[in-house]
Short mmCIF file of C-alpha atoms and ligand atoms in Angstrom, two decimals:
data_model
loop_
_atom_site.label_atom_id
_atom_site.label_comp_id
_atom_site.label_asym_id
_atom_site.label_seq_id
_atom_site.Cartn_x
_atom_site.Cartn_y
_atom_site.Cartn_z
CA MET A 1 71.83 108.01 87.37
CA THR A 2 74.54 107.12 89.88
CA ASP A 3 78.08 108.16 89.06
CA PRO A 4 79.88 105.03 87.76
CA TYR A 5 83.21 106.35 89.00
CA LEU A 6 81.98 106.40 92.59
CA ALA A 7 81.20 102.66 92.55
CA GLY A 8 78.35 103.07 94.99
CA PHE A 9 80.01 105.56 97.38
CA SER A 10 78.16 108.81 98.05
CA ASP A 11 81.11 111.15 97.45
CA LYS A 12 84.88 111.51 97.56
CA ALA A 13 85.01 111.93 101.34
CA ALA A 14 83.21 108.60 101.72
CA VAL A 15 85.70 106.91 99.36
CA LEU A 16 88.65 108.28 101.31
CA ALA A 17 87.21 107.29 104.69
CA ALA A 18 86.54 103.73 103.52
CA SER A 19 89.87 103.54 101.71
CA GLU A 20 91.67 104.52 104.90
CA ARG A 21 89.73 101.94 106.82
CA TYR A 22 89.59 98.96 104.44
CA TRP A 23 92.26 99.38 101.78
CA ASN A 24 95.59 101.01 102.67
CA PRO A 25 95.45 103.42 105.62
CA ASP A 26 99.01 104.68 105.34
CA LYS A 27 98.98 105.22 101.58
CA THR A 28 95.58 106.92 101.72
CA ARG A 29 96.84 109.35 104.38
CA PHE A 30 100.17 109.93 102.60
CA TRP A 31 98.60 111.48 99.51
CA GLN A 32 96.26 113.71 101.52
CA GLU A 33 99.25 115.02 103.48
CA ALA A 34 101.30 115.47 100.27
CA ASN A 35 98.58 117.76 98.83
CA VAL A 36 97.79 115.23 96.12
CA PRO A 37 94.28 114.17 97.17
CA LEU A 38 93.66 112.30 93.94
CA VAL A 39 90.91 109.75 93.48
CA ILE A 40 90.83 109.05 89.77
CA GLY A 41 87.47 109.17 88.08
CA ARG A 42 87.23 109.76 84.35
CA ARG A 43 90.37 108.94 82.36
CA GLU A 44 90.72 109.58 78.63
CA GLY A 45 93.84 110.12 76.56
CA TYR A 46 96.42 111.87 78.73
CA VAL A 47 93.84 113.49 81.01
CA LEU A 48 92.80 112.16 84.39
CA THR A 49 89.88 113.72 86.24
CA ASP A 50 89.63 113.49 90.00
CA ILE A 51 86.16 112.38 91.08
CA ASN A 52 85.58 115.93 92.36
CA GLY A 53 86.34 117.30 88.90
CA HIS A 54 90.00 118.46 89.05
CA GLU A 55 91.60 117.71 85.65
CA LEU A 56 95.20 116.59 85.37
CA ILE A 57 97.48 115.95 82.43
CA ASP A 58 99.17 112.66 83.30
CA VAL A 59 102.96 112.93 83.11
CA HIS A 60 103.46 110.00 85.44
CA LEU A 61 101.73 107.44 83.26
CA ASN A 62 102.38 104.92 86.00
CA GLY A 63 105.89 104.39 84.69
CA GLY A 64 104.87 104.12 81.03
CA THR A 65 101.78 101.97 81.57
CA TYR A 66 99.79 104.68 79.79
CA ASN A 67 102.36 105.49 77.08
CA LEU A 68 99.55 105.42 74.54
CA GLY A 69 97.10 107.27 76.75
CA HIS A 70 94.34 106.14 79.05
CA ARG A 71 91.70 103.92 77.51
CA ASN A 72 93.21 104.21 74.08
CA PRO A 73 90.28 103.41 71.75
CA ASP A 74 92.36 101.12 69.50
CA LEU A 75 93.42 99.09 72.53
CA ILE A 76 89.90 98.91 73.90
CA ARG A 77 88.84 97.62 70.48
CA ALA A 78 91.63 95.01 70.52
CA LEU A 79 90.45 93.82 73.92
CA THR A 80 86.75 93.76 73.13
CA ASP A 81 87.30 92.15 69.69
CA GLY A 82 89.48 89.54 71.38
CA LEU A 83 86.78 88.88 73.96
CA ALA A 84 84.35 87.99 71.17
CA TYR A 85 86.29 84.74 70.74
CA PHE A 86 88.90 84.32 73.46
CA ASP A 87 89.37 84.20 77.21
CA ILE A 88 92.73 83.91 78.93
CA GLY A 89 93.25 80.46 77.42
CA ASN A 90 95.17 77.67 79.11
CA HIS A 91 98.86 78.27 79.62
CA HIS A 92 99.66 74.56 79.33
CA PHE A 93 98.89 74.44 75.61
CA PRO A 94 100.25 76.06 72.47
CA SER A 95 98.15 78.99 71.32
CA PRO A 96 98.06 80.99 68.07
CA SER A 97 97.70 84.34 69.87
CA ARG A 98 100.58 83.65 72.24
CA THR A 99 102.87 82.36 69.51
CA ALA A 100 102.02 85.17 67.09
CA LEU A 101 102.84 87.75 69.77
CA ALA A 102 106.14 86.00 70.50
CA MET A 103 107.02 86.14 66.81
CA LYS A 104 106.10 89.83 66.65
CA LEU A 105 108.21 90.66 69.72
CA LEU A 106 111.19 88.80 68.30
CA ALA A 107 110.85 90.35 64.84
CA LEU A 108 110.61 93.87 66.24
CA SER A 109 113.30 93.49 68.87
CA GLY A 110 116.29 94.27 66.66
CA GLN A 111 118.26 91.92 68.92
CA PRO A 112 119.33 88.27 68.56
CA PHE A 113 116.62 86.87 70.85
CA GLU A 114 115.01 83.54 70.03
CA ARG A 115 112.58 82.81 72.86
CA VAL A 116 109.74 84.62 74.58
CA ALA A 117 108.14 83.83 77.93
CA TYR A 118 105.22 85.67 79.48
CA ALA A 119 104.33 87.05 82.88
CA THR A 120 101.47 88.97 84.45
CA SER A 121 103.56 91.84 85.79
CA GLY A 122 107.00 93.38 85.67
CA SER A 123 107.96 91.76 88.97
CA GLU A 124 106.94 88.29 87.88
CA ALA A 125 108.86 88.76 84.65
CA ILE A 126 111.95 89.86 86.60
CA ASP A 127 111.66 86.82 88.88
CA LEU A 128 111.50 84.61 85.81
CA ALA A 129 114.48 86.38 84.24
CA ILE A 130 116.52 85.66 87.36
CA LYS A 131 115.37 82.04 87.46
CA SER A 132 116.23 81.68 83.76
CA ALA A 133 119.72 83.09 84.33
CA ARG A 134 120.26 80.76 87.25
CA PHE A 135 119.13 77.76 85.22
CA ALA A 136 121.32 78.76 82.28
CA THR A 137 124.47 79.32 84.36
CA GLY A 138 123.98 76.98 87.32
CA ARG A 139 124.98 79.96 89.48
CA ARG A 140 123.09 81.77 92.21
CA ARG A 141 124.61 85.25 92.67
CA ILE A 142 122.77 88.23 91.18
CA ILE A 143 124.37 91.65 90.90
CA SER A 144 122.30 94.82 90.74
CA ILE A 145 122.90 98.46 91.50
CA ARG A 146 122.28 100.23 94.78
CA LYS A 147 118.90 101.97 94.66
CA ALA A 148 117.76 99.50 92.04
CA TYR A 149 114.05 98.90 91.66
CA HIS A 150 112.93 95.80 89.84
CA GLY A 151 109.64 95.11 91.62
CA HIS A 152 108.36 93.50 94.78
CA THR A 153 108.08 89.76 94.31
CA GLY A 154 110.53 87.36 95.99
CA LEU A 155 113.59 87.57 93.75
CA ALA A 156 112.86 91.01 92.26
CA VAL A 157 112.62 92.67 95.66
CA ALA A 158 115.91 91.14 96.77
CA THR A 159 117.70 92.96 93.94
CA GLY A 160 116.38 96.32 95.11
CA ASP A 161 116.77 98.88 97.83
CA GLU A 162 116.57 97.85 101.48
CA ARG A 163 113.67 100.28 101.77
CA PHE A 164 111.46 97.56 100.30
CA SER A 165 113.19 94.29 101.21
CA ARG A 166 114.21 94.60 104.89
CA LEU A 167 110.76 95.14 106.34
CA PHE A 168 109.58 91.87 104.81
CA LEU A 169 112.82 90.08 105.73
CA ALA A 170 113.30 89.58 101.98
CA ASP A 171 116.86 90.92 101.70
CA ARG A 172 119.43 88.20 100.97
CA PRO A 173 122.85 89.81 101.00
CA GLU A 174 124.63 86.48 100.50
CA GLU A 175 122.99 85.95 97.08
CA PHE A 176 122.16 89.49 95.96
CA VAL A 177 125.07 91.87 95.68
CA GLN A 178 124.66 95.58 95.04
CA VAL A 179 127.17 98.06 93.65
CA PRO A 180 126.87 101.82 93.05
CA PHE A 181 125.47 102.98 89.69
CA ASN A 182 128.03 104.19 87.16
CA ASP A 183 130.89 102.69 89.21
CA LEU A 184 132.51 100.31 86.74
CA ASP A 185 135.35 99.38 89.11
CA ALA A 186 132.87 98.20 91.73
CA MET A 187 130.99 96.19 89.09
CA ARG A 188 134.23 94.65 87.85
CA GLU A 189 135.23 93.70 91.38
CA ALA A 190 131.81 92.17 92.12
CA LEU A 191 131.79 90.14 88.90
CA ARG A 192 135.33 88.89 89.26
CA ALA A 193 135.10 88.13 93.01
CA GLU A 194 132.79 85.12 92.63
CA PRO A 195 130.84 83.61 89.74
CA ALA A 196 127.52 85.38 89.18
CA ALA A 197 124.45 84.18 87.31
CA ALA A 198 123.56 87.65 86.09
CA VAL A 199 123.85 91.37 86.29
CA ILE A 200 120.43 93.00 86.23
CA MET A 201 120.27 96.62 85.14
CA GLU A 202 117.52 99.06 84.41
CA THR A 203 118.91 100.88 81.40
CA ILE A 204 118.10 104.17 83.15
CA PRO A 205 117.02 103.57 86.78
CA ALA A 206 113.56 105.13 87.15
CA THR A 207 112.87 105.01 90.86
CA TYR A 208 116.38 106.37 91.47
CA GLY A 209 115.47 109.47 89.42
CA PHE A 210 116.69 108.47 85.95
CA PRO A 211 120.44 109.05 86.39
CA LEU A 212 121.91 108.50 82.93
CA PRO A 213 124.49 105.77 82.41
CA ALA A 214 127.95 107.20 81.68
CA PRO A 215 128.97 106.74 78.03
CA GLY A 216 130.16 103.17 77.57
CA TYR A 217 129.20 102.07 81.11
CA LEU A 218 126.53 99.52 80.13
CA ALA A 219 128.61 98.22 77.20
CA ALA A 220 131.54 97.71 79.58
CA ILE A 221 129.25 95.72 81.92
CA ARG A 222 128.19 93.61 78.95
CA ALA A 223 131.86 92.93 78.23
CA LEU A 224 132.49 92.00 81.87
CA CYS A 225 129.53 89.60 81.74
CA ASP A 226 131.06 87.94 78.69
CA GLU A 227 134.43 87.72 80.45
CA THR A 228 133.00 86.16 83.62
CA GLY A 229 130.17 84.05 82.16
CA ALA A 230 127.34 86.05 83.73
CA LEU A 231 124.20 86.94 81.81
CA TYR A 232 123.05 90.52 81.25
CA ILE A 233 119.39 91.15 82.13
CA ALA A 234 118.02 94.44 80.81
CA ASP A 235 115.01 95.65 82.78
CA GLU A 236 113.12 97.74 80.23
CA VAL A 237 109.88 97.79 82.19
CA GLN A 238 109.95 101.60 82.32
CA THR A 239 112.47 102.52 79.65
CA GLY A 240 111.19 100.29 76.86
CA LEU A 241 108.42 100.64 74.29
CA MET A 242 109.73 103.75 72.51
CA ARG A 243 110.16 105.98 75.55
CA SER A 244 113.81 106.54 74.63
CA GLY A 245 113.00 107.20 70.98
CA ALA A 246 113.94 103.59 70.14
CA LEU A 247 111.84 100.53 70.95
CA TRP A 248 114.34 99.54 73.66
CA ALA A 249 116.59 102.06 75.41
CA ILE A 250 119.29 99.40 75.67
CA SER A 251 119.67 99.37 71.86
CA ARG A 252 120.75 103.01 72.04
CA GLN A 253 123.58 101.91 74.35
CA ASN A 254 124.82 99.36 71.80
CA VAL A 255 124.28 96.52 74.25
CA GLN A 256 122.80 93.15 73.40
CA PRO A 257 121.37 91.71 76.60
CA ASP A 258 120.81 88.00 77.14
CA ILE A 259 117.36 88.71 78.57
CA LEU A 260 115.17 91.75 78.11
CA VAL A 261 112.16 92.31 80.35
CA THR A 262 109.18 94.40 79.31
CA SER A 263 105.83 95.03 80.99
CA LYS A 264 103.81 98.11 82.07
CA GLY A 265 103.00 99.75 78.69
CA LEU A 266 102.86 96.36 76.97
CA GLY A 267 99.39 95.86 78.43
CA GLY A 268 98.28 99.33 77.29
CA GLY A 269 96.95 100.14 80.76
CA ILE A 270 94.02 97.81 80.23
CA TYR A 271 95.51 94.33 80.63
CA PRO A 272 98.22 93.16 83.06
CA PHE A 273 101.00 91.83 80.89
CA GLY A 274 104.74 91.21 80.86
CA ALA A 275 107.21 89.41 78.64
CA LEU A 276 110.82 88.28 78.58
CA LEU A 277 112.81 88.13 75.39
CA MET A 278 115.69 85.69 75.69
CA THR A 279 118.55 84.28 73.71
CA LYS A 280 118.29 80.52 73.14
CA GLN A 281 120.91 79.94 75.83
CA ALA A 282 119.25 82.20 78.40
CA GLY A 283 115.88 80.54 77.80
CA GLY A 284 117.40 77.05 77.92
CA TRP A 285 114.84 75.76 80.42
CA LEU A 286 112.14 76.20 77.77
CA ASP A 287 113.88 73.55 75.65
CA GLN A 288 114.73 71.23 78.48
CA ASP A 289 111.81 71.48 80.89
CA GLY A 290 109.00 73.66 79.63
CA PHE A 291 106.92 72.93 82.72
CA ALA A 292 109.63 74.28 85.02
CA HIS A 293 107.88 77.64 85.42
CA MET A 294 104.12 78.12 85.18
CA SER A 295 101.71 80.95 85.78
CA THR A 296 98.00 80.56 85.13
CA PHE A 297 97.33 84.06 83.85
CA SER A 298 100.58 84.74 82.01
CA GLY A 299 100.40 84.92 78.22
CA SER A 300 96.62 85.32 78.47
CA GLU A 301 95.19 85.11 74.97
CA VAL A 302 93.06 88.27 75.22
CA GLY A 303 96.07 89.97 76.78
CA CYS A 304 98.13 88.93 73.74
CA HIS A 305 95.62 90.73 71.51
CA VAL A 306 96.09 93.93 73.51
CA ALA A 307 99.89 93.62 73.59
CA SER A 308 99.99 92.98 69.86
CA ALA A 309 97.97 96.14 69.22
CA VAL A 310 100.27 98.06 71.60
CA LEU A 311 103.28 97.00 69.53
CA ASP A 312 101.56 97.93 66.26
CA ILE A 313 100.72 101.43 67.46
CA THR A 314 104.04 101.95 69.24
CA THR A 315 106.15 101.05 66.23
CA SER A 316 104.03 102.72 63.55
CA GLU A 317 105.77 105.37 61.47
CA GLN A 318 103.31 107.95 62.69
CA THR A 319 103.98 107.23 66.37
CA VAL A 320 107.75 107.15 65.91
CA ALA A 321 107.68 110.51 64.10
CA ASN A 322 105.50 112.00 66.83
CA VAL A 323 107.77 110.69 69.59
CA HIS A 324 110.78 112.36 68.00
CA ALA A 325 108.94 115.66 67.62
CA VAL A 326 107.78 115.53 71.26
CA ILE A 327 111.31 114.69 72.43
CA GLU A 328 112.71 117.73 70.64
CA GLN A 329 110.02 120.06 71.90
CA PHE A 330 110.62 118.95 75.49
CA ALA A 331 114.41 119.15 75.13
CA LYS A 332 114.22 122.76 74.01
CA GLY A 333 111.42 123.79 76.37
CA LEU A 334 113.04 122.22 79.43
CA ALA A 335 116.42 123.78 78.62
CA ASP A 336 114.74 127.19 78.41
CA ILE A 337 113.00 126.71 81.77
CA ARG A 338 116.23 125.57 83.33
CA ALA A 339 118.10 128.61 81.98
CA ARG A 340 115.56 130.88 83.66
CA HIS A 341 115.58 129.03 87.02
CA ALA A 342 119.05 127.54 87.16
CA ASP A 343 119.46 127.88 90.92
CA TRP A 344 116.36 125.76 91.64
CA LEU A 345 116.06 123.40 88.63
CA VAL A 346 119.67 122.28 88.73
CA GLY A 347 119.62 119.30 86.37
CA ILE A 348 117.75 117.80 83.46
CA ARG A 349 118.28 114.12 82.82
CA GLN A 350 116.80 113.32 79.46
CA GLU A 351 116.95 110.33 77.18
CA GLY A 352 114.03 110.74 74.82
CA LEU A 353 110.87 110.89 76.89
CA ILE A 354 112.61 109.41 79.91
CA ILE A 355 113.12 112.56 81.93
CA GLY A 356 114.21 113.39 85.47
CA LEU A 357 114.15 116.99 86.71
CA GLU A 358 116.57 117.59 89.55
CA PHE A 359 115.86 120.29 92.13
CA ASN A 360 118.20 121.94 94.54
CA ALA A 361 116.96 120.43 97.82
CA ALA A 362 116.95 116.98 99.39
CA GLN A 363 113.16 116.60 98.97
CA GLY A 364 112.91 119.20 96.20
CA ALA A 365 110.64 117.28 93.82
CA LYS A 366 107.83 117.06 96.39
CA PRO A 367 106.76 120.74 96.44
CA VAL A 368 107.10 120.85 92.65
CA MET A 369 104.81 117.83 92.46
CA SER A 370 102.15 119.49 94.60
CA GLU A 371 102.41 122.85 92.76
CA LEU A 372 102.02 120.95 89.49
CA TYR A 373 99.02 119.15 90.91
CA LYS A 374 97.34 122.47 91.69
CA ARG A 375 98.00 123.52 88.10
CA GLY A 376 96.56 120.38 86.58
CA VAL A 377 99.61 118.21 85.91
CA TRP A 378 100.31 114.91 87.63
CA ALA A 379 104.01 113.98 87.90
CA ILE A 380 105.58 112.05 90.77
CA PHE A 381 108.81 112.46 92.76
CA SER A 382 111.44 109.68 92.66
CA THR A 383 111.01 107.48 95.70
CA LEU A 384 114.73 106.68 96.02
CA ASP A 385 115.95 110.21 95.24
CA PRO A 386 113.25 112.79 96.04
CA ARG A 387 115.35 115.64 94.67
CA VAL A 388 114.24 114.39 91.28
CA LEU A 389 110.81 114.70 89.70
CA GLN A 390 110.03 111.87 87.30
CA PHE A 391 108.70 113.43 84.14
CA LYS A 392 107.28 110.85 81.76
CA PRO A 393 105.30 112.37 78.90
CA GLY A 394 103.14 110.26 76.61
CA LEU A 395 104.17 109.08 73.16
CA LEU A 396 101.10 110.50 71.44
CA LEU A 397 101.05 114.01 72.94
CA THR A 398 100.29 116.84 70.53
CA SER A 399 102.55 119.84 70.21
CA GLY A 400 99.84 121.98 71.85
CA GLN A 401 99.70 119.65 74.85
CA VAL A 402 103.48 119.73 75.21
CA GLY A 403 103.46 123.54 75.19
CA ASP A 404 100.73 123.53 77.81
CA ILE A 405 102.65 121.09 80.05
CA LEU A 406 105.83 123.19 79.74
CA GLN A 407 103.98 126.37 80.70
CA ARG A 408 102.42 124.75 83.75
CA LEU A 409 105.76 123.25 84.70
CA GLU A 410 107.47 126.61 84.65
CA ASP A 411 104.69 128.10 86.79
CA ALA A 412 105.11 125.24 89.28
CA VAL A 413 108.89 125.66 89.33
CA VAL A 414 108.47 129.35 90.15
CA ALA A 415 105.81 128.69 92.79
CA SER A 416 107.70 125.88 94.51
CA ALA A 417 111.06 127.61 94.85
CA PRO A 418 110.19 130.06 97.65
CA VAL A 419 108.24 127.40 99.52
CA MET A 420 111.32 125.24 99.57
CA SER A 421 113.79 127.96 100.47
CA GLU A 422 111.64 128.74 103.49
CA ARG A 423 111.95 125.14 104.53
CA VAL A 424 115.67 124.67 103.99
C1 PLP B 501 112.01 99.18 86.32
C2 PLP B 501 110.93 98.36 86.92
N1 PLP B 501 111.04 97.03 86.93
C3 PLP B 501 110.08 96.25 87.44
C4 PLP B 501 108.93 96.79 87.98
C5 PLP B 501 107.88 95.91 88.55
O1 PLP B 501 106.74 95.92 87.77
P1 PLP B 501 105.31 95.55 88.40
O2 PLP B 501 104.90 96.67 89.29
O3 PLP B 501 104.43 95.40 87.20
O4 PLP B 501 105.46 94.28 89.14
C6 PLP B 501 108.78 98.17 88.00
C7 PLP B 501 107.57 98.77 88.58
O5 PLP B 501 107.42 99.95 88.75
C8 PLP B 501 109.80 98.98 87.46
O6 PLP B 501 109.70 100.31 87.45
#
């Protein structure tokens, strides 16, 4: 029988050669040169297996997409059961699945949201959040932080780092203003200088290496938004869905956003899905002109079945208890590793299972990533601050798996330190 994971190719070398030729030459080469020659074959739970057989515990989870593991059987069942009766549906019409999911999201949110809109990705949801804020305020300016990452579509990419906007001529400095993270004075100045439609903030900026917001920083931004009439958009694409130990990380900051954006894990890694939760005012266009924004695949009915199952599992007592146990085990284990290697692992940024490990070199997370890869753990460096390794463990990990990850991490920390000091 042919190997289903090879999709007709003879072996891994053939996949890589064709990938370099027909898919993405630069990206294909990048990973070979970074000593992460991964082509994912089998994927079950938190384990990925390269098509040549190398097993990896996934601590990248594609930003939380696989919070509940790869091919979670309950989610596969939700999708296949849904497919017995539904397809994506027709976004023009009311639908029981779509409405029931909206009601579930609102009931679980713990925030005074009243409207839900859907998207097919985080980026599309961010674009719609910005459009909603502009409609609600009649203003154009959007304020984000430097090194922000909110996706790659038209409006989302303009909020982010020049690294991704300039080369496509998608930067728009006249409409999109950026201020340094954790600099409240700069935020105050930007908000008071000219009327803004919104401030958009990741609660803990992932691609920037998960720097933690200073105590009171996000609440002070909320207050400045109220003072100046701007809306607060919380991008919880990576930080949401229980990664912080609460459903939304923003709730732990005592901030009520006007719009909350969720995606990635909401589709359980098997269906592309995103959603915006909005106050009535922020979602005003839905009352006044419901046809103002449309997207054929958004709010897909089978997708709603998956997202609904994701929410059920994520918020179950059992999952919440497990998340808290895993958080504690990592907090202690990481602190111990740091104590033993304090000159190399110089910082731990942890809010629940949102974790950044800071190393003592400008590109320090890269050798740690490749040493981890050799030892069977997949974790990625932070694109916009490669000192920091993004460390994003799954919500359903067992205590044994956590111990195993910590042991391999310490081995990789030890192995990577001399490599780096030779380079510096
Ligand atoms: C915080 C954040 N917002 C938005 C996005 C965009 O999501 P997507 O890739 O689904 O468009 C990402 C993607 O990584 C993200 O990390």
